[in-house]
Amino acid sequence: MVVEPVTVVGAGLAGSEAAWQLARRGVPVRLHEMRPIRTGPAHHTDRFAELVCSNSLKSDDPATAAGLLKRELADLGSLILATARDTAVPAGGALAVDRSAFSEAITAAIEGHPLITVVHSEVERMPDGDAIIAAGPLASDTLMDALSRIVGSEHRSFFDAAAPIVEAQSVDRSQVFEASRWGKGGQADYLNCPMSRTQYESFVAELVGAQRVTLRDFERRELFQACQPVEEIARTGLDALRFGALKPVGLVDPRNGEPPWAVVQLRAENRGHTAYNLVGFQTNLTFAEQDRVFRMIPGLDGAVFLRHGVMHRNTFIDAPRVLGPDLSLRALPRLRVAGQLSGTEGYLEAAATGLLAALNTWAMRNGSDPVVLPPTTALGSLIAYATDPNTRPYQPMHVNFGLLPPLDPPVKGKRSRYAAYSERARGDMAAYLDRRQDLIQRGRDGEIG
């Protein structure tokens, strides 16, 4: 019997995860990726699951929302998470990856799967049959116009930004020190560029006055809060960066035994530690101004920029009005939207929605119940928020404990409360998976027919 393939549009984090999850369950997939025929404004390669901003996947502590999501993705058999762990680089208490090794491994896994056919072409209309649209926040205008005709409303957008990357050998090690905040992880996970008060205030003055690519002030609603350009944060007040990306807490300069006035942290981009990115330095400055201003940072006066920071527009749909709890379009139930296009924000959040879209497509084909995770889990709470018609106004959202139902009885103290959220989620996820052996166990067993 010939099995109709599922069309997956986009080979980013969500699309790659979706294609893999379907294929490992015996479902043939046609995966459409427009690169290298057409390249988006933030992409640098034609590999799958390319990380266009940071190489960090956030905290690995299960008592944090990001760490809890990782544990849930592990329970669900995520390809993206497993590959991230295989290609991890030291990052203190966070999970960060060698972005080249990561995308190369995902590309090899997808292209090497016998049930996945990769088609390099731009999709200009909604596919027929079962499909998952995971074109990402940089989806083409043609595809978004086609999607908008179905959902009956204009899509939305916000501006996102990426941080620059510098060559490791160009960092003056005599001016920096190796340390992780609060001593978490390995001692050499981060390079720290300490600033005195005078250096910091001079840097901020030059930063806010530097020339930007877009020569107007962005409206606050157009900038995604989690990826604010560093110069925009600096405009809000002299000490804004000292309480943000440049906060000195948890770090002591070994040269004088004192915490610096401010600290710029550099995180390794790869396992060879040949490149570092400037943590929290998403920017919209012109390349020339990045060279000038960022070289004011101690240790970076001779920095060689392997990649400058860039800003780009991200697109998403009004998910609460158009998506069901199984991520299907209410107007076209055989079509699902996943990844950042659905309005969930974050690397693993994107992969997670791709995974759920695949599981729900598989469940629909087999007459099983939809896969709707308990709202007490990190992923379940995120999807519940994103598909609740009462969510107004809708803006991209990371997983966070604020989305979870309150604890009963309440738990005092943030650390204890977060640990309780995590423990409740662990139990509820385990109970749910025990009830869904028809779906989950098949995926764990590998290829099935």
CSV table of C-alpha atoms in Angstrom, one decimal:
chain,number,residue,atom,x,y,z
A,1,MET,CA,0.0,0.0,0.0
A,2,VAL,CA,1.3,3.4,-1.0
A,3,VAL,CA,1.4,5.8,2.0
A,4,GLU,CA,0.8,9.5,1.1
A,5,PRO,CA,3.8,11.5,2.2
A,6,VAL,CA,3.4,14.4,4.7
A,7,THR,CA,4.6,17.7,3.4
A,8,VAL,CA,6.9,19.6,5.8
A,9,VAL,CA,7.8,23.2,4.8
A,10,GLY,CA,11.0,24.4,6.2
A,11,ALA,CA,14.1,22.6,7.4
A,12,GLY,CA,14.8,24.7,10.5
A,13,LEU,CA,14.6,23.4,14.0
A,14,ALA,CA,10.8,22.8,13.9
A,15,GLY,CA,10.7,21.3,10.4
A,16,SER,CA,13.7,19.1,10.9
A,17,GLU,CA,12.2,17.7,14.2
A,18,ALA,CA,8.8,17.2,12.6
A,19,ALA,CA,10.3,15.4,9.5
A,20,TRP,CA,12.4,13.1,11.8
A,21,GLN,CA,9.5,12.2,14.1
A,22,LEU,CA,7.2,11.3,11.3
A,23,ALA,CA,9.9,9.3,9.4
A,24,ARG,CA,10.9,7.3,12.5
A,25,ARG,CA,7.2,6.3,12.8
A,26,GLY,CA,7.2,5.0,9.2
A,27,VAL,CA,5.6,8.0,7.6
A,28,PRO,CA,7.2,9.2,4.3
A,29,VAL,CA,8.0,12.9,4.3
A,30,ARG,CA,8.6,15.5,1.6
A,31,LEU,CA,10.7,18.2,3.2
A,32,HIS,CA,10.8,21.5,1.4
A,33,GLU,CA,13.7,23.9,2.0
A,34,MET,CA,14.2,27.0,-0.1
A,35,ARG,CA,17.8,27.3,0.7
A,36,PRO,CA,20.2,27.5,-1.2
A,37,ILE,CA,17.9,28.5,-4.1
A,38,ARG,CA,16.8,31.4,-1.9
A,39,THR,CA,18.5,32.5,1.3
A,40,GLY,CA,16.9,34.4,4.2
A,41,PRO,CA,18.3,37.7,5.6
A,42,ALA,CA,19.7,36.0,8.7
A,43,HIS,CA,21.0,32.7,7.3
A,44,HIS,CA,24.7,32.1,6.6
A,45,THR,CA,24.6,28.5,5.3
A,46,ASP,CA,22.3,26.1,3.5
A,47,ARG,CA,22.4,23.5,6.3
A,48,PHE,CA,19.3,22.4,8.2
A,49,ALA,CA,18.5,23.6,11.7
A,50,GLU,CA,20.9,26.6,11.4
A,51,LEU,CA,21.1,28.6,14.6
A,52,VAL,CA,20.9,32.2,13.4
A,53,CYS,CA,21.2,34.1,16.7
A,54,SER,CA,22.9,32.7,19.8
A,55,ASN,CA,24.4,29.2,20.1
A,56,SER,CA,22.9,28.9,23.6
A,57,LEU,CA,19.8,26.8,24.4
A,58,LYS,CA,19.5,28.3,27.9
A,59,SER,CA,19.6,26.7,31.3
A,60,ASP,CA,20.0,22.9,31.8
A,61,ASP,CA,18.7,23.0,35.3
A,62,PRO,CA,15.4,21.1,35.5
A,63,ALA,CA,14.3,23.5,38.3
A,64,THR,CA,14.1,26.2,35.6
A,65,ALA,CA,11.5,26.4,32.8
A,66,ALA,CA,14.1,26.0,30.1
A,67,GLY,CA,15.6,23.0,31.9
A,68,LEU,CA,12.2,21.5,32.4
A,69,LEU,CA,11.5,21.8,28.7
A,70,LYS,CA,14.7,19.9,27.9
A,71,ARG,CA,13.7,17.1,30.2
A,72,GLU,CA,10.3,16.8,28.5
A,73,LEU,CA,11.9,16.9,25.1
A,74,ALA,CA,14.2,14.0,26.2
A,75,ASP,CA,11.1,12.1,27.3
A,76,LEU,CA,9.5,12.6,23.9
A,77,GLY,CA,12.6,11.5,22.0
A,78,SER,CA,13.6,14.8,20.5
A,79,LEU,CA,16.3,14.7,17.7
A,80,ILE,CA,17.1,18.3,18.2
A,81,LEU,CA,17.8,18.0,21.9
A,82,ALA,CA,19.8,14.7,21.5
A,83,THR,CA,22.0,16.4,18.8
A,84,ALA,CA,22.5,19.5,20.9
A,85,ARG,CA,23.9,17.3,23.7
A,86,ASP,CA,26.1,15.5,21.2
A,87,THR,CA,27.6,18.8,20.0
A,88,ALA,CA,27.6,20.7,23.2
A,89,VAL,CA,30.3,23.2,24.2
A,90,PRO,CA,31.0,24.3,27.8
A,91,ALA,CA,28.6,27.1,28.9
A,92,GLY,CA,28.3,26.9,32.7
A,93,GLY,CA,24.9,25.9,33.7
A,94,ALA,CA,23.5,26.3,30.2
A,95,LEU,CA,23.3,24.0,27.2
A,96,ALA,CA,25.2,25.6,24.3
A,97,VAL,CA,26.3,24.0,21.0
A,98,ASP,CA,29.0,24.1,18.4
A,99,ARG,CA,26.6,25.6,15.8
A,100,SER,CA,28.4,24.2,12.8
A,101,ALA,CA,28.7,20.7,14.1
A,102,PHE,CA,25.1,20.9,15.3
A,103,SER,CA,23.6,21.9,12.0
A,104,GLU,CA,25.8,19.5,10.1
A,105,ALA,CA,24.7,16.6,12.3
A,106,ILE,CA,21.0,17.4,11.8
A,107,THR,CA,21.5,17.8,8.0
A,108,ALA,CA,23.2,14.4,7.8
A,109,ALA,CA,20.5,12.7,9.9
A,110,ILE,CA,17.7,14.2,7.7
A,111,GLU,CA,19.3,13.7,4.3
A,112,GLY,CA,20.3,10.1,5.3
A,113,HIS,CA,16.9,9.0,6.3
A,114,PRO,CA,15.3,6.7,3.6
A,115,LEU,CA,11.8,8.0,4.2
A,116,ILE,CA,12.6,11.7,3.9
A,117,THR,CA,12.8,13.3,0.5
A,118,VAL,CA,14.4,16.8,0.5
A,119,VAL,CA,13.1,19.2,-2.1
A,120,HIS,CA,15.1,22.4,-2.5
A,121,SER,CA,12.4,24.9,-3.7
A,122,GLU,CA,10.3,27.7,-2.4
A,123,VAL,CA,6.8,26.8,-1.5
A,124,GLU,CA,4.4,29.4,-2.9
A,125,ARG,CA,1.0,28.0,-1.9
A,126,MET,CA,-0.4,25.9,0.8
A,127,PRO,CA,0.2,22.1,0.2
A,128,ASP,CA,-2.5,19.6,-0.4
A,129,GLY,CA,-3.1,16.8,2.1
A,130,ASP,CA,-1.4,16.5,5.4
A,131,ALA,CA,1.2,19.2,5.9
A,132,ILE,CA,3.2,21.0,8.6
A,133,ILE,CA,4.2,24.6,7.9
A,134,ALA,CA,7.4,25.3,9.8
A,135,ALA,CA,8.9,27.9,7.5
A,136,GLY,CA,10.2,29.9,10.5
A,137,PRO,CA,10.0,33.6,11.3
A,138,LEU,CA,11.8,34.4,8.0
A,139,ALA,CA,9.2,32.8,5.8
A,140,SER,CA,8.9,34.2,2.3
A,141,ASP,CA,6.3,36.9,1.6
A,142,THR,CA,4.7,34.6,-1.0
A,143,LEU,CA,4.2,31.8,1.5
A,144,MET,CA,2.9,34.2,4.1
A,145,ASP,CA,0.4,35.7,1.7
A,146,ALA,CA,-0.9,32.2,0.9
A,147,LEU,CA,-1.2,31.4,4.6
A,148,SER,CA,-2.9,34.7,5.4
A,149,ARG,CA,-5.6,33.9,2.8
A,150,ILE,CA,-6.5,30.8,4.8
A,151,VAL,CA,-6.4,32.2,8.3
A,152,GLY,CA,-8.3,35.3,7.2
A,153,SER,CA,-6.1,37.9,8.9
A,154,GLU,CA,-2.8,39.7,8.4
A,155,HIS,CA,0.2,38.1,9.9
A,156,ARG,CA,2.2,40.0,12.5
A,157,SER,CA,5.9,40.6,13.0
A,158,PHE,CA,8.6,41.9,15.3
A,159,PHE,CA,12.2,42.8,15.0
A,160,ASP,CA,14.9,40.3,16.2
A,161,ALA,CA,18.6,40.7,16.4
A,162,ALA,CA,21.8,38.5,16.5
A,163,ALA,CA,25.0,39.1,18.4
A,164,PRO,CA,28.5,39.4,16.7
A,165,ILE,CA,31.2,36.6,16.9
A,166,VAL,CA,34.9,37.3,17.3
A,167,GLU,CA,38.0,35.2,16.5
A,168,ALA,CA,39.4,33.7,19.7
A,169,GLN,CA,43.0,34.5,18.9
A,170,SER,CA,42.2,38.2,18.5
A,171,VAL,CA,41.1,38.5,22.1
A,172,ASP,CA,43.7,40.0,24.4
A,173,ARG,CA,43.9,37.4,27.2
A,174,SER,CA,45.9,39.8,29.4
A,175,GLN,CA,42.8,41.9,29.9
A,176,VAL,CA,40.2,39.2,30.4
A,177,PHE,CA,39.7,36.3,32.9
A,178,GLU,CA,38.1,32.9,32.6
A,179,ALA,CA,35.2,32.1,34.9
A,180,SER,CA,31.5,31.1,35.0
A,181,ARG,CA,29.0,33.1,36.9
A,182,TRP,CA,28.7,31.7,40.5
A,183,GLY,CA,31.3,29.1,39.5
A,184,LYS,CA,28.7,27.0,37.6
A,185,GLY,CA,30.1,24.7,35.0
A,186,GLY,CA,33.7,24.7,34.0
A,187,GLN,CA,36.1,27.5,35.0
A,188,ALA,CA,36.9,28.3,31.3
A,189,ASP,CA,33.3,28.2,30.0
A,190,TYR,CA,33.3,32.1,29.6
A,191,LEU,CA,35.9,34.8,28.9
A,192,ASN,CA,35.0,37.9,31.0
A,193,CYS,CA,35.9,41.4,29.9
A,194,PRO,CA,35.8,43.5,33.1
A,195,MET,CA,35.0,47.2,33.0
A,196,SER,CA,35.7,50.0,35.4
A,197,ARG,CA,33.1,52.6,36.0
A,198,THR,CA,34.8,55.1,33.7
A,199,GLN,CA,35.2,52.5,30.9
A,200,TYR,CA,31.6,51.4,31.3
A,201,GLU,CA,30.2,55.0,31.1
A,202,SER,CA,32.3,55.9,28.1
A,203,PHE,CA,31.2,52.7,26.4
A,204,VAL,CA,27.5,53.4,27.0
A,205,ALA,CA,27.9,57.0,25.7
A,206,GLU,CA,29.4,55.8,22.5
A,207,LEU,CA,26.9,52.9,22.2
A,208,VAL,CA,23.8,55.1,22.4
A,209,GLY,CA,25.2,57.6,19.9
A,210,ALA,CA,26.4,55.1,17.4
A,211,GLN,CA,25.0,54.9,13.9
A,212,ARG,CA,22.3,52.2,13.4
A,213,VAL,CA,21.3,50.4,10.2
A,214,THR,CA,17.7,51.5,10.6
A,215,LEU,CA,17.8,55.2,11.1
A,216,ARG,CA,14.8,55.7,13.3
A,217,ASP,CA,13.7,54.8,16.8
A,218,PHE,CA,11.9,51.5,16.9
A,219,GLU,CA,8.6,51.4,18.5
A,220,ARG,CA,8.8,49.3,21.7
A,221,ARG,CA,6.1,46.9,20.4
A,222,GLU,CA,8.2,46.1,17.3
A,223,LEU,CA,11.1,44.8,19.3
A,224,PHE,CA,11.0,41.4,20.9
A,225,GLN,CA,11.8,41.8,24.6
A,226,ALA,CA,14.0,38.8,24.8
A,227,CYS,CA,16.3,40.0,22.0
A,228,GLN,CA,16.4,43.7,22.4
A,229,PRO,CA,19.4,45.3,20.6
A,230,VAL,CA,22.1,46.2,23.2
A,231,GLU,CA,22.0,49.9,22.1
A,232,GLU,CA,18.2,50.0,22.7
A,233,ILE,CA,18.6,48.7,26.2
A,234,ALA,CA,21.3,51.2,26.9
A,235,ARG,CA,19.0,54.0,25.8
A,236,THR,CA,16.6,53.2,28.7
A,237,GLY,CA,19.2,54.3,31.4
A,238,LEU,CA,22.9,54.5,32.2
A,239,ASP,CA,22.8,51.4,34.5
A,240,ALA,CA,20.4,49.4,32.3
A,241,LEU,CA,23.2,47.1,30.9
A,242,ARG,CA,24.8,46.7,34.4
A,243,PHE,CA,21.5,45.1,35.5
A,244,GLY,CA,21.3,43.1,32.3
A,245,ALA,CA,23.8,41.6,29.9
A,246,LEU,CA,26.8,43.3,31.6
A,247,LYS,CA,25.8,42.5,35.2
A,248,PRO,CA,28.9,41.7,37.3
A,249,VAL,CA,27.2,39.6,40.0
A,250,GLY,CA,28.7,36.2,40.6
A,251,LEU,CA,32.0,37.1,39.1
A,252,VAL,CA,35.3,38.2,40.8
A,253,ASP,CA,38.3,39.6,38.9
A,254,PRO,CA,41.2,37.4,40.1
A,255,ARG,CA,43.6,40.2,39.5
A,256,ASN,CA,42.2,42.3,42.4
A,257,GLY,CA,39.8,40.0,44.1
A,258,GLU,CA,36.9,42.4,43.5
A,259,PRO,CA,33.8,42.3,41.3
A,260,PRO,CA,34.1,44.6,38.3
A,261,TRP,CA,31.8,47.5,37.8
A,262,ALA,CA,30.4,45.7,34.7
A,263,VAL,CA,31.4,42.6,32.7
A,264,VAL,CA,31.0,41.7,29.0
A,265,GLN,CA,30.9,37.9,28.7
A,266,LEU,CA,32.2,35.9,25.7
A,267,ARG,CA,30.8,32.4,25.2
A,268,ALA,CA,32.6,29.7,23.1
A,269,GLU,CA,31.0,29.1,19.7
A,270,ASN,CA,32.6,25.7,19.1
A,271,ARG,CA,34.4,22.9,20.8
A,272,GLY,CA,37.7,24.1,19.6
A,273,HIS,CA,37.1,27.5,21.3
A,274,THR,CA,38.3,29.2,18.1
A,275,ALA,CA,35.4,31.7,18.1
A,276,TYR,CA,33.4,33.5,20.8
A,277,ASN,CA,30.1,35.4,20.7
A,278,LEU,CA,29.4,38.5,22.7
A,279,VAL,CA,26.6,37.4,25.2
A,280,GLY,CA,23.6,39.7,25.1
A,281,PHE,CA,25.0,41.9,22.3
A,282,GLN,CA,22.3,41.6,19.8
A,283,THR,CA,22.6,44.8,17.7
A,284,ASN,CA,21.4,47.0,14.9
A,285,LEU,CA,24.6,49.1,14.6
A,286,THR,CA,26.3,49.4,11.2
A,287,PHE,CA,29.2,47.1,10.8
A,288,ALA,CA,31.7,50.0,10.9
A,289,GLU,CA,30.2,51.2,14.2
A,290,GLN,CA,30.3,47.6,15.7
A,291,ASP,CA,34.0,47.6,14.8
A,292,ARG,CA,34.5,50.9,16.5
A,293,VAL,CA,32.3,50.7,19.6
A,294,PHE,CA,32.7,47.0,20.5
A,295,ARG,CA,36.5,47.4,20.3
A,296,MET,CA,36.2,49.7,23.3
A,297,ILE,CA,35.5,46.6,25.4
A,298,PRO,CA,38.6,45.6,27.4
A,299,GLY,CA,40.3,42.7,25.6
A,300,LEU,CA,38.6,43.4,22.3
A,301,ASP,CA,40.6,46.4,21.1
A,302,GLY,CA,42.1,44.2,18.3
A,303,ALA,CA,39.1,41.9,17.8
A,304,VAL,CA,38.6,40.3,14.5
A,305,PHE,CA,34.8,39.9,13.8
A,306,LEU,CA,34.0,36.6,12.1
A,307,ARG,CA,30.3,37.7,12.0
A,308,HIS,CA,28.8,41.1,12.7
A,309,GLY,CA,25.5,41.4,14.5
A,310,VAL,CA,22.4,41.8,12.4
A,311,MET,CA,18.7,42.6,12.8
A,312,HIS,CA,15.9,41.1,10.9
A,313,ARG,CA,12.1,41.0,10.9
A,314,ASN,CA,10.4,37.9,12.3
A,315,THR,CA,7.0,36.9,11.2
A,316,PHE,CA,4.3,35.0,13.2
A,317,ILE,CA,0.6,34.3,13.1
A,318,ASP,CA,-2.1,35.2,15.6
A,319,ALA,CA,-2.1,31.6,16.9
A,320,PRO,CA,-4.9,31.9,19.6
A,321,ARG,CA,-7.3,32.9,16.9
A,322,VAL,CA,-6.4,30.4,14.2
A,323,LEU,CA,-4.7,27.3,15.8
A,324,GLY,CA,-6.3,24.4,17.7
A,325,PRO,CA,-4.6,22.7,20.7
A,326,ASP,CA,-3.1,20.1,18.3
A,327,LEU,CA,-1.5,23.0,16.3
A,328,SER,CA,-3.9,22.5,13.3
A,329,LEU,CA,-5.5,25.4,11.5
A,330,ARG,CA,-9.1,25.6,12.6
A,331,ALA,CA,-9.9,26.5,9.0
A,332,LEU,CA,-7.9,23.6,7.5
A,333,PRO,CA,-7.4,20.8,10.1
A,334,ARG,CA,-5.0,18.7,7.9
A,335,LEU,CA,-2.5,21.6,8.0
A,336,ARG,CA,-0.5,22.4,11.1
A,337,VAL,CA,1.8,25.3,11.9
A,338,ALA,CA,4.9,24.8,14.0
A,339,GLY,CA,8.0,26.6,15.1
A,340,GLN,CA,8.5,30.4,15.6
A,341,LEU,CA,5.9,31.0,12.8
A,342,SER,CA,3.3,29.9,15.4
A,343,GLY,CA,4.5,32.6,17.7
A,344,THR,CA,6.4,30.4,20.2
A,345,GLU,CA,9.8,32.0,20.8
A,346,GLY,CA,13.1,30.1,21.4
A,347,TYR,CA,15.1,27.4,19.8
A,348,LEU,CA,13.8,24.4,21.8
A,349,GLU,CA,10.3,25.8,21.9
A,350,ALA,CA,10.4,25.8,18.1
A,351,ALA,CA,11.7,22.2,18.0
A,352,ALA,CA,9.1,21.2,20.5
A,353,THR,CA,6.2,22.5,18.5
A,354,GLY,CA,7.6,20.7,15.4
A,355,LEU,CA,7.6,17.5,17.5
A,356,LEU,CA,4.1,18.0,18.6
A,357,ALA,CA,2.8,18.8,15.1
A,358,ALA,CA,4.4,15.6,13.9
A,359,LEU,CA,2.9,13.5,16.7
A,360,ASN,CA,-0.5,15.0,16.1
A,361,THR,CA,-0.3,14.4,12.3
A,362,TRP,CA,0.6,10.7,13.1
A,363,ALA,CA,-2.2,10.4,15.6
A,364,MET,CA,-4.7,11.8,13.2
A,365,ARG,CA,-3.7,9.3,10.5
A,366,ASN,CA,-4.0,6.4,12.9
A,367,GLY,CA,-7.3,7.5,14.5
A,368,SER,CA,-5.7,8.2,17.8
A,369,ASP,CA,-6.5,10.9,20.2
A,370,PRO,CA,-4.8,14.3,19.7
A,371,VAL,CA,-1.5,14.7,21.6
A,372,VAL,CA,-2.3,17.5,24.1
A,373,LEU,CA,0.1,17.6,26.9
A,374,PRO,CA,-0.9,18.4,30.5
A,375,PRO,CA,-1.0,22.2,31.1
A,376,THR,CA,1.1,21.6,34.2
A,377,THR,CA,4.1,20.7,32.0
A,378,ALA,CA,6.4,23.3,30.5
A,379,LEU,CA,5.5,22.4,26.9
A,380,GLY,CA,1.8,21.8,27.6
A,381,SER,CA,1.5,25.2,29.3
A,382,LEU,CA,3.1,27.0,26.4
A,383,ILE,CA,0.8,25.4,23.8
A,384,ALA,CA,-2.2,26.0,26.0
A,385,TYR,CA,-1.3,29.7,26.2
A,386,ALA,CA,-0.5,29.9,22.4
A,387,THR,CA,-3.8,28.3,21.4
A,388,ASP,CA,-6.2,29.8,24.0
A,389,PRO,CA,-8.6,32.3,22.2
A,390,ASN,CA,-8.6,34.4,25.4
A,391,THR,CA,-4.9,35.2,25.0
A,392,ARG,CA,-4.9,38.8,24.0
A,393,PRO,CA,-2.8,40.5,22.7
A,394,TYR,CA,-0.6,37.7,21.5
A,395,GLN,CA,3.1,38.1,21.4
A,396,PRO,CA,5.9,35.5,21.0
A,397,MET,CA,6.5,33.6,24.3
A,398,HIS,CA,9.2,31.5,25.8
A,399,VAL,CA,8.4,28.7,28.2
A,400,ASN,CA,8.2,30.1,31.7
A,401,PHE,CA,6.8,29.1,35.1
A,402,GLY,CA,4.3,32.0,34.8
A,403,LEU,CA,2.3,30.0,32.3
A,404,LEU,CA,1.8,27.0,34.6
A,405,PRO,CA,-1.3,26.6,36.8
A,406,PRO,CA,-0.7,27.7,40.4
A,407,LEU,CA,0.4,25.1,42.9
A,408,ASP,CA,-2.1,23.8,45.4
A,409,PRO,CA,-1.2,24.4,48.2
A,410,PRO,CA,1.0,27.4,47.3
A,411,VAL,CA,4.7,27.1,47.9
A,412,LYS,CA,6.7,30.1,49.3
A,413,GLY,CA,10.1,31.0,48.1
A,414,LYS,CA,11.1,31.1,44.4
A,415,ARG,CA,13.6,28.3,44.5
A,416,SER,CA,11.2,26.0,46.4
A,417,ARG,CA,8.3,27.0,44.1
A,418,TYR,CA,10.2,26.3,40.9
A,419,ALA,CA,11.4,23.0,42.2
A,420,ALA,CA,7.7,22.1,43.0
A,421,TYR,CA,6.6,23.2,39.6
A,422,SER,CA,9.3,21.0,38.1
A,423,GLU,CA,8.4,18.0,40.2
A,424,ARG,CA,4.7,18.2,39.5
A,425,ALA,CA,5.5,18.5,35.8
A,426,ARG,CA,7.7,15.4,35.9
A,427,GLY,CA,4.9,13.3,37.5
A,428,ASP,CA,2.2,14.6,35.2
A,429,MET,CA,4.3,14.0,32.0
A,430,ALA,CA,5.2,10.5,33.1
A,431,ALA,CA,1.5,9.7,33.8
A,432,TYR,CA,0.5,11.1,30.4
A,433,LEU,CA,3.2,9.1,28.5
A,434,ASP,CA,2.1,5.9,30.3
A,435,ARG,CA,-1.4,6.5,28.9
A,436,ARG,CA,0.0,7.1,25.4
A,437,GLN,CA,2.2,4.1,24.8
A,438,ASP,CA,0.3,3.7,21.5
A,439,LEU,CA,2.0,6.8,20.2
A,440,ILE,CA,5.2,7.4,22.2
A,441,GLN,CA,6.6,3.9,22.5
A,442,ARG,CA,6.5,3.4,18.8
A,443,GLY,CA,8.7,6.4,18.3
A,444,ARG,CA,11.2,5.1,20.8
A,445,ASP,CA,11.3,1.7,19.1
A,446,GLY,CA,12.7,3.3,15.9
A,447,GLU,CA,11.5,2.6,12.4
A,448,ILE,CA,7.9,1.2,12.2
A,449,GLY,CA,5.6,0.3,9.4
